[in-house]
Amino acid sequence: MTTTALPRQATPPDEQPRPAENRRHRNRRRALTLLIIVLLIGVPAGYLVISANQSRDSGKDKEKKYSATGLTAGWPSKVQRRLYQVPVPHPSNQVAYYETNNWKTSRLYVQFQTTQAGLDAFLAELGADRGQLKRDDIVIGARDRNVTGWDFGGPGARPGPYWGFVHRQKNPQPTQDVVVNTSNPKYPMIYVVSRAVP
Protein backbone atom coordinates (compact mmCIF):
# COMPACT_ATOMS: atom_id res chain seq x y z
CA MET A 1 0.00 0.00 0.00
CA THR A 2 1.44 3.32 -1.02
CA THR A 3 0.80 6.61 0.67
CA THR A 4 0.56 9.72 -1.32
CA ALA A 5 2.06 12.83 0.10
CA LEU A 6 -0.35 15.65 0.49
CA PRO A 7 0.62 18.76 -1.32
CA ARG A 8 1.82 21.56 0.94
CA GLN A 9 -0.83 24.17 1.44
CA ALA A 10 0.09 27.55 0.17
CA THR A 11 0.08 30.59 2.42
CA PRO A 12 -3.07 32.66 1.97
CA PRO A 13 -2.39 35.68 -0.19
CA ASP A 14 -3.33 38.18 2.57
CA GLU A 15 -0.82 36.71 5.12
CA GLN A 16 2.86 37.45 5.05
CA PRO A 17 5.13 34.47 5.72
CA ARG A 18 6.73 34.57 9.17
CA PRO A 19 10.36 35.51 9.23
CA ALA A 20 12.66 32.88 10.69
CA GLU A 21 13.12 33.26 14.45
CA ASN A 22 16.55 34.56 15.36
CA ARG A 23 18.56 32.99 18.16
CA ARG A 24 18.18 35.90 20.58
CA HIS A 25 14.40 35.96 20.22
CA ARG A 26 14.20 32.15 20.65
CA ASN A 27 16.28 32.28 23.84
CA ARG A 28 14.13 35.08 25.25
CA ARG A 29 10.93 33.12 24.46
CA ARG A 30 12.32 29.96 26.10
CA ALA A 31 13.44 31.90 29.18
CA LEU A 32 9.98 33.48 29.49
CA THR A 33 8.32 30.07 29.11
CA LEU A 34 10.63 28.61 31.77
CA LEU A 35 9.89 31.52 34.12
CA ILE A 36 6.12 31.02 33.70
CA ILE A 37 6.44 27.28 34.41
CA VAL A 38 8.55 27.95 37.53
CA LEU A 39 6.00 30.50 38.77
CA LEU A 40 3.03 28.23 38.06
CA ILE A 41 4.62 25.34 39.93
CA GLY A 42 6.93 27.06 42.43
CA VAL A 43 4.59 29.65 43.93
CA PRO A 44 1.78 27.20 44.85
CA ALA A 45 4.40 24.72 46.13
CA GLY A 46 5.89 27.49 48.29
CA TYR A 47 2.48 28.34 49.69
CA LEU A 48 1.90 24.67 50.50
CA VAL A 49 5.19 24.46 52.40
CA ILE A 50 4.47 27.66 54.35
CA SER A 51 0.91 26.53 55.10
CA ALA A 52 2.10 23.11 56.26
CA ASN A 53 4.66 24.71 58.60
CA GLN A 54 2.07 27.10 60.02
CA SER A 55 -0.39 24.26 60.51
CA ARG A 56 2.26 22.19 62.28
CA ASP A 57 3.22 25.13 64.52
CA SER A 58 -0.45 25.78 65.29
CA GLY A 59 -0.87 22.13 66.27
CA LYS A 60 2.14 22.37 68.58
CA ASP A 61 0.72 25.54 70.18
CA LYS A 62 -2.63 23.83 70.74
CA GLU A 63 -0.88 20.79 72.15
CA LYS A 64 1.03 22.98 74.62
CA LYS A 65 -2.15 24.85 75.50
CA TYR A 66 -4.23 21.76 76.18
CA SER A 67 -1.53 19.65 77.81
CA ALA A 68 -0.73 22.45 80.25
CA THR A 69 -1.94 22.15 83.80
CA GLY A 70 -3.20 25.21 85.55
CA LEU A 71 -4.33 28.48 84.11
CA THR A 72 -3.38 30.05 80.80
CA ALA A 73 -3.07 33.85 80.72
CA GLY A 74 -5.57 35.40 78.33
CA TRP A 75 -9.26 35.44 77.57
CA PRO A 76 -11.25 32.28 76.96
CA SER A 77 -12.70 32.19 73.45
CA LYS A 78 -16.15 33.63 72.76
CA VAL A 79 -17.40 30.08 72.18
CA GLN A 80 -16.11 28.96 75.59
CA ARG A 81 -17.61 31.99 77.33
CA ARG A 82 -20.95 31.40 75.64
CA LEU A 83 -20.99 27.62 76.19
CA TYR A 84 -20.06 27.86 79.87
CA GLN A 85 -21.99 31.13 80.36
CA VAL A 86 -19.05 33.00 81.89
CA PRO A 87 -19.34 36.66 80.84
CA VAL A 88 -16.01 38.43 81.38
CA PRO A 89 -16.84 42.15 81.61
CA HIS A 90 -14.91 45.03 80.07
CA PRO A 91 -12.66 46.34 81.48
CA SER A 92 -10.94 43.33 83.04
CA ASN A 93 -7.32 42.41 83.62
CA GLN A 94 -5.36 39.49 85.08
CA VAL A 95 -7.63 37.32 82.94
CA ALA A 96 -6.71 33.61 82.86
CA TYR A 97 -8.59 30.40 82.14
CA TYR A 98 -8.34 26.62 81.91
CA GLU A 99 -10.75 24.07 80.44
CA THR A 100 -11.06 20.38 81.26
CA ASN A 101 -13.26 17.85 79.50
CA ASN A 102 -14.17 14.25 80.19
CA TRP A 103 -17.13 11.99 79.49
CA LYS A 104 -18.84 13.02 82.72
CA THR A 105 -18.28 16.76 83.23
CA SER A 106 -16.66 19.65 81.38
CA ARG A 107 -15.31 22.59 83.38
CA LEU A 108 -14.12 26.07 82.53
CA TYR A 109 -12.03 27.85 85.18
CA VAL A 110 -11.79 31.63 84.76
CA GLN A 111 -10.29 34.39 86.88
CA PHE A 112 -10.31 38.13 86.24
CA GLN A 113 -10.03 41.44 88.02
CA THR A 114 -12.57 44.11 87.17
CA THR A 115 -14.19 47.26 88.48
CA GLN A 116 -17.15 47.45 90.86
CA ALA A 117 -19.37 48.19 87.85
CA GLY A 118 -17.81 45.20 86.07
CA LEU A 119 -18.68 42.96 89.05
CA ASP A 120 -22.29 44.18 88.93
CA ALA A 121 -22.43 43.57 85.15
CA PHE A 122 -20.99 40.06 85.58
CA LEU A 123 -23.53 39.16 88.29
CA ALA A 124 -26.40 40.66 86.28
CA GLU A 125 -25.47 38.53 83.24
CA LEU A 126 -25.62 35.46 85.47
CA GLY A 127 -29.07 36.60 86.64
CA ALA A 128 -27.76 37.37 90.14
CA ASP A 129 -26.85 40.38 92.29
CA ARG A 130 -24.61 41.22 95.25
CA GLY A 131 -27.31 40.17 97.69
CA GLN A 132 -26.60 36.54 96.77
CA LEU A 133 -22.91 36.79 97.72
CA LYS A 134 -22.23 35.34 101.18
CA ARG A 135 -19.17 36.44 103.15
CA ASP A 136 -16.48 33.77 103.71
CA ASP A 137 -18.46 31.26 101.62
CA ILE A 138 -15.68 29.58 99.60
CA VAL A 139 -17.88 27.62 97.20
CA ILE A 140 -14.99 26.49 94.95
CA GLY A 141 -13.94 23.09 96.28
CA ALA A 142 -10.45 21.74 97.03
CA ARG A 143 -10.35 19.67 93.82
CA ASP A 144 -10.93 22.73 91.64
CA ARG A 145 -8.50 24.85 93.68
CA ASN A 146 -5.81 22.20 93.16
CA VAL A 147 -6.37 22.27 89.38
CA THR A 148 -5.93 26.06 89.19
CA GLY A 149 -3.63 26.77 92.12
CA TRP A 150 -6.17 29.17 93.61
CA ASP A 151 -5.65 29.68 97.35
CA PHE A 152 -8.37 31.39 99.35
CA GLY A 153 -6.83 31.89 102.73
CA GLY A 154 -3.71 29.76 103.05
CA PRO A 155 -0.19 31.12 103.52
CA GLY A 156 0.76 33.35 100.61
CA ALA A 157 -2.88 33.75 99.54
CA ARG A 158 -4.41 37.11 98.80
CA PRO A 159 -6.10 38.50 101.88
CA GLY A 160 -9.88 38.58 101.90
CA PRO A 161 -12.62 39.21 102.50
CA TYR A 162 -14.00 36.54 100.19
CA TRP A 163 -17.60 36.31 99.06
CA GLY A 164 -19.19 33.39 97.28
CA PHE A 165 -22.33 31.91 95.77
CA VAL A 166 -23.39 29.07 93.50
CA HIS A 167 -25.46 29.84 90.43
CA ARG A 168 -27.31 26.53 89.90
CA GLN A 169 -29.09 25.72 86.66
CA LYS A 170 -30.76 22.60 85.29
CA ASN A 171 -28.76 20.45 82.86
CA PRO A 172 -27.69 21.00 80.15
CA GLN A 173 -27.19 24.58 81.37
CA PRO A 174 -23.91 25.02 83.29
CA THR A 175 -23.66 25.68 87.01
CA GLN A 176 -21.19 28.33 88.16
CA ASP A 177 -19.31 28.46 91.47
CA VAL A 178 -18.25 32.07 92.06
CA VAL A 179 -15.81 33.49 94.61
CA VAL A 180 -15.10 37.23 94.79
CA ASN A 181 -12.09 38.69 96.59
CA THR A 182 -12.76 42.28 97.67
CA SER A 183 -9.39 42.96 99.35
CA ASN A 184 -8.99 45.72 96.75
CA PRO A 185 -12.29 47.56 97.15
CA LYS A 186 -12.00 49.33 93.78
CA TYR A 187 -10.99 46.27 91.75
CA PRO A 188 -12.47 42.97 92.96
CA MET A 189 -10.91 39.71 91.78
CA ILE A 190 -13.40 37.11 90.55
CA TYR A 191 -12.91 33.35 90.35
CA VAL A 192 -15.39 31.17 88.48
CA VAL A 193 -15.74 27.41 87.94
CA SER A 194 -18.45 26.64 85.40
CA ARG A 195 -19.51 22.99 85.14
CA ALA A 196 -21.44 21.57 82.21
CA VAL A 197 -22.69 18.00 81.98
CA PRO A 198 -22.72 16.79 78.37
mmCIF file of C-alpha atoms in Angstrom:
data_model
loop_
_atom_site.group_PDB
_atom_site.id
_atom_site.type_symbol
_atom_site.label_atom_id
_atom_site.label_comp_id
_atom_site.label_asym_id
_atom_site.label_seq_id
_atom_site.Cartn_x
_atom_site.Cartn_y
_atom_site.Cartn_z
ATOM 1 C CA MET A 1 0.000 0.000 0.000
ATOM 2 C CA THR A 2 1.440 3.318 -1.023
ATOM 3 C CA THR A 3 0.803 6.613 0.671
ATOM 4 C CA THR A 4 0.560 9.718 -1.319
ATOM 5 C CA ALA A 5 2.058 12.828 0.103
ATOM 6 C CA LEU A 6 -0.352 15.654 0.489
ATOM 7 C CA PRO A 7 0.620 18.759 -1.323
ATOM 8 C CA ARG A 8 1.824 21.563 0.944
ATOM 9 C CA GLN A 9 -0.832 24.169 1.445
ATOM 10 C CA ALA A 10 0.092 27.550 0.172
ATOM 11 C CA THR A 11 0.079 30.595 2.421
ATOM 12 C CA PRO A 12 -3.065 32.659 1.967
ATOM 13 C CA PRO A 13 -2.395 35.676 -0.193
ATOM 14 C CA ASP A 14 -3.327 38.179 2.566
ATOM 15 C CA GLU A 15 -0.821 36.710 5.121
ATOM 16 C CA GLN A 16 2.860 37.446 5.048
ATOM 17 C CA PRO A 17 5.127 34.469 5.721
ATOM 18 C CA ARG A 18 6.725 34.569 9.169
ATOM 19 C CA PRO A 19 10.356 35.514 9.228
ATOM 20 C CA ALA A 20 12.664 32.878 10.686
ATOM 21 C CA GLU A 21 13.123 33.262 14.446
ATOM 22 C CA ASN A 22 16.552 34.557 15.359
ATOM 23 C CA ARG A 23 18.557 32.994 18.160
ATOM 24 C CA ARG A 24 18.183 35.898 20.575
ATOM 25 C CA HIS A 25 14.398 35.962 20.224
ATOM 26 C CA ARG A 26 14.203 32.151 20.649
ATOM 27 C CA ASN A 27 16.284 32.278 23.841
ATOM 28 C CA ARG A 28 14.128 35.082 25.252
ATOM 29 C CA ARG A 29 10.931 33.117 24.461
ATOM 30 C CA ARG A 30 12.323 29.962 26.098
ATOM 31 C CA ALA A 31 13.442 31.904 29.184
ATOM 32 C CA LEU A 32 9.977 33.477 29.487
ATOM 33 C CA THR A 33 8.323 30.068 29.109
ATOM 34 C CA LEU A 34 10.626 28.613 31.767
ATOM 35 C CA LEU A 35 9.885 31.520 34.123
ATOM 36 C CA ILE A 36 6.125 31.017 33.701
ATOM 37 C CA ILE A 37 6.440 27.282 34.409
ATOM 38 C CA VAL A 38 8.547 27.948 37.529
ATOM 39 C CA LEU A 39 6.001 30.502 38.771
ATOM 40 C CA LEU A 40 3.028 28.234 38.059
ATOM 41 C CA ILE A 41 4.623 25.340 39.932
ATOM 42 C CA GLY A 42 6.928 27.056 42.431
ATOM 43 C CA VAL A 43 4.588 29.647 43.927
ATOM 44 C CA PRO A 44 1.779 27.195 44.851
ATOM 45 C CA ALA A 45 4.403 24.724 46.131
ATOM 46 C CA GLY A 46 5.894 27.490 48.291
ATOM 47 C CA TYR A 47 2.479 28.336 49.691
ATOM 48 C CA LEU A 48 1.901 24.666 50.496
ATOM 49 C CA VAL A 49 5.195 24.457 52.399
ATOM 50 C CA ILE A 50 4.475 27.661 54.350
ATOM 51 C CA SER A 51 0.911 26.532 55.096
ATOM 52 C CA ALA A 52 2.097 23.106 56.257
ATOM 53 C CA ASN A 53 4.655 24.711 58.599
ATOM 54 C CA GLN A 54 2.067 27.103 60.025
ATOM 55 C CA SER A 55 -0.389 24.262 60.515
ATOM 56 C CA ARG A 56 2.256 22.189 62.282
ATOM 57 C CA ASP A 57 3.223 25.133 64.524
ATOM 58 C CA SER A 58 -0.450 25.778 65.294
ATOM 59 C CA GLY A 59 -0.872 22.132 66.268
ATOM 60 C CA LYS A 60 2.135 22.373 68.582
ATOM 61 C CA ASP A 61 0.722 25.536 70.178
ATOM 62 C CA LYS A 62 -2.629 23.830 70.742
ATOM 63 C CA GLU A 63 -0.884 20.788 72.149
ATOM 64 C CA LYS A 64 1.027 22.981 74.624
ATOM 65 C CA LYS A 65 -2.155 24.849 75.498
ATOM 66 C CA TYR A 66 -4.235 21.763 76.175
ATOM 67 C CA SER A 67 -1.533 19.652 77.810
ATOM 68 C CA ALA A 68 -0.728 22.447 80.253
ATOM 69 C CA THR A 69 -1.945 22.152 83.797
ATOM 70 C CA GLY A 70 -3.195 25.207 85.551
ATOM 71 C CA LEU A 71 -4.329 28.484 84.109
ATOM 72 C CA THR A 72 -3.376 30.053 80.795
ATOM 73 C CA ALA A 73 -3.068 33.846 80.718
ATOM 74 C CA GLY A 74 -5.567 35.401 78.327
ATOM 75 C CA TRP A 75 -9.257 35.438 77.567
ATOM 76 C CA PRO A 76 -11.253 32.275 76.960
ATOM 77 C CA SER A 77 -12.703 32.188 73.448
ATOM 78 C CA LYS A 78 -16.153 33.627 72.758
ATOM 79 C CA VAL A 79 -17.402 30.082 72.181
ATOM 80 C CA GLN A 80 -16.112 28.956 75.593
ATOM 81 C CA ARG A 81 -17.606 31.993 77.330
ATOM 82 C CA ARG A 82 -20.952 31.399 75.635
ATOM 83 C CA LEU A 83 -20.987 27.625 76.188
ATOM 84 C CA TYR A 84 -20.062 27.864 79.874
ATOM 85 C CA GLN A 85 -21.989 31.133 80.360
ATOM 86 C CA VAL A 86 -19.054 32.998 81.889
ATOM 87 C CA PRO A 87 -19.345 36.657 80.842
ATOM 88 C CA VAL A 88 -16.011 38.431 81.379
ATOM 89 C CA PRO A 89 -16.838 42.150 81.612
ATOM 90 C CA HIS A 90 -14.905 45.026 80.067
ATOM 91 C CA PRO A 91 -12.660 46.339 81.479
ATOM 92 C CA SER A 92 -10.938 43.326 83.039
ATOM 93 C CA ASN A 93 -7.317 42.414 83.621
ATOM 94 C CA GLN A 94 -5.355 39.487 85.079
ATOM 95 C CA VAL A 95 -7.632 37.315 82.936
ATOM 96 C CA ALA A 96 -6.710 33.613 82.855
ATOM 97 C CA TYR A 97 -8.587 30.396 82.138
ATOM 98 C CA TYR A 98 -8.345 26.625 81.908
ATOM 99 C CA GLU A 99 -10.751 24.074 80.439
ATOM 100 C CA THR A 100 -11.056 20.383 81.261
ATOM 101 C CA ASN A 101 -13.261 17.849 79.499
ATOM 102 C CA ASN A 102 -14.166 14.247 80.189
ATOM 103 C CA TRP A 103 -17.127 11.993 79.493
ATOM 104 C CA LYS A 104 -18.838 13.016 82.725
ATOM 105 C CA THR A 105 -18.284 16.761 83.227
ATOM 106 C CA SER A 106 -16.661 19.649 81.384
ATOM 107 C CA ARG A 107 -15.306 22.588 83.376
ATOM 108 C CA LEU A 108 -14.116 26.070 82.532
ATOM 109 C CA TYR A 109 -12.027 27.846 85.184
ATOM 110 C CA VAL A 110 -11.793 31.631 84.763
ATOM 111 C CA GLN A 111 -10.285 34.386 86.877
ATOM 112 C CA PHE A 112 -10.308 38.126 86.238
ATOM 113 C CA GLN A 113 -10.030 41.436 88.021
ATOM 114 C CA THR A 114 -12.567 44.105 87.171
ATOM 115 C CA THR A 115 -14.190 47.262 88.479
ATOM 116 C CA GLN A 116 -17.146 47.449 90.864
ATOM 117 C CA ALA A 117 -19.369 48.195 87.851
ATOM 118 C CA GLY A 118 -17.807 45.198 86.068
ATOM 119 C CA LEU A 119 -18.679 42.964 89.045
ATOM 120 C CA ASP A 120 -22.286 44.179 88.932
ATOM 121 C CA ALA A 121 -22.427 43.573 85.148
ATOM 122 C CA PHE A 122 -20.991 40.055 85.583
ATOM 123 C CA LEU A 123 -23.526 39.162 88.294
ATOM 124 C CA ALA A 124 -26.399 40.659 86.279
ATOM 125 C CA GLU A 125 -25.468 38.528 83.235
ATOM 126 C CA LEU A 126 -25.621 35.462 85.470
ATOM 127 C CA GLY A 127 -29.068 36.600 86.636
ATOM 128 C CA ALA A 128 -27.755 37.375 90.141
ATOM 129 C CA ASP A 129 -26.851 40.382 92.286
ATOM 130 C CA ARG A 130 -24.606 41.221 95.252
ATOM 131 C CA GLY A 131 -27.308 40.169 97.686
ATOM 132 C CA GLN A 132 -26.597 36.536 96.771
ATOM 133 C CA LEU A 133 -22.911 36.786 97.720
ATOM 134 C CA LYS A 134 -22.231 35.335 101.185
ATOM 135 C CA ARG A 135 -19.169 36.437 103.146
ATOM 136 C CA ASP A 136 -16.477 33.773 103.708
ATOM 137 C CA ASP A 137 -18.456 31.258 101.624
ATOM 138 C CA ILE A 138 -15.684 29.579 99.596
ATOM 139 C CA VAL A 139 -17.875 27.618 97.195
ATOM 140 C CA ILE A 140 -14.989 26.490 94.953
ATOM 141 C CA GLY A 141 -13.937 23.086 96.285
ATOM 142 C CA ALA A 142 -10.452 21.738 97.035
ATOM 143 C CA ARG A 143 -10.348 19.668 93.824
ATOM 144 C CA ASP A 144 -10.934 22.727 91.638
ATOM 145 C CA ARG A 145 -8.503 24.848 93.678
ATOM 146 C CA ASN A 146 -5.813 22.195 93.157
ATOM 147 C CA VAL A 147 -6.369 22.274 89.379
ATOM 148 C CA THR A 148 -5.929 26.057 89.190
ATOM 149 C CA GLY A 149 -3.627 26.766 92.122
ATOM 150 C CA TRP A 150 -6.172 29.171 93.614
ATOM 151 C CA ASP A 151 -5.651 29.676 97.348
ATOM 152 C CA PHE A 152 -8.367 31.391 99.349
ATOM 153 C CA GLY A 153 -6.827 31.893 102.732
ATOM 154 C CA GLY A 154 -3.710 29.758 103.054
ATOM 155 C CA PRO A 155 -0.185 31.116 103.517
ATOM 156 C CA GLY A 156 0.756 33.354 100.612
ATOM 157 C CA ALA A 157 -2.879 33.753 99.541
ATOM 158 C CA ARG A 158 -4.407 37.106 98.798
ATOM 159 C CA PRO A 159 -6.100 38.500 101.878
ATOM 160 C CA GLY A 160 -9.882 38.576 101.896
ATOM 161 C CA PRO A 161 -12.616 39.210 102.495
ATOM 162 C CA TYR A 162 -13.997 36.544 100.190
ATOM 163 C CA TRP A 163 -17.600 36.308 99.063
ATOM 164 C CA GLY A 164 -19.190 33.391 97.276
ATOM 165 C CA PHE A 165 -22.326 31.915 95.772
ATOM 166 C CA VAL A 166 -23.390 29.069 93.496
ATOM 167 C CA HIS A 167 -25.462 29.838 90.433
ATOM 168 C CA ARG A 168 -27.307 26.530 89.898
ATOM 169 C CA GLN A 169 -29.092 25.724 86.658
ATOM 170 C CA LYS A 170 -30.762 22.595 85.291
ATOM 171 C CA ASN A 171 -28.761 20.450 82.858
ATOM 172 C CA PRO A 172 -27.692 20.995 80.146
ATOM 173 C CA GLN A 173 -27.193 24.579 81.370
ATOM 174 C CA PRO A 174 -23.908 25.023 83.287
ATOM 175 C CA THR A 175 -23.657 25.679 87.011
ATOM 176 C CA GLN A 176 -21.193 28.335 88.156
ATOM 177 C CA ASP A 177 -19.307 28.457 91.467
ATOM 178 C CA VAL A 178 -18.246 32.070 92.057
ATOM 179 C CA VAL A 179 -15.805 33.488 94.612
ATOM 180 C CA VAL A 180 -15.103 37.234 94.788
ATOM 181 C CA ASN A 181 -12.089 38.692 96.592
ATOM 182 C CA THR A 182 -12.756 42.278 97.670
ATOM 183 C CA SER A 183 -9.391 42.961 99.349
ATOM 184 C CA ASN A 184 -8.987 45.720 96.754
ATOM 185 C CA PRO A 185 -12.294 47.560 97.150
ATOM 186 C CA LYS A 186 -12.001 49.327 93.784
ATOM 187 C CA TYR A 187 -10.985 46.270 91.751
ATOM 188 C CA PRO A 188 -12.466 42.967 92.963
ATOM 189 C CA MET A 189 -10.913 39.705 91.782
ATOM 190 C CA ILE A 190 -13.404 37.111 90.548
ATOM 191 C CA TYR A 191 -12.907 33.345 90.346
ATOM 192 C CA VAL A 192 -15.392 31.171 88.477
ATOM 193 C CA VAL A 193 -15.741 27.411 87.937
ATOM 194 C CA SER A 194 -18.452 26.642 85.403
ATOM 195 C CA ARG A 195 -19.508 22.988 85.139
ATOM 196 C CA ALA A 196 -21.443 21.565 82.205
ATOM 197 C CA VAL A 197 -22.690 18.003 81.981
ATOM 198 C CA PRO A 198 -22.716 16.790 78.366
#
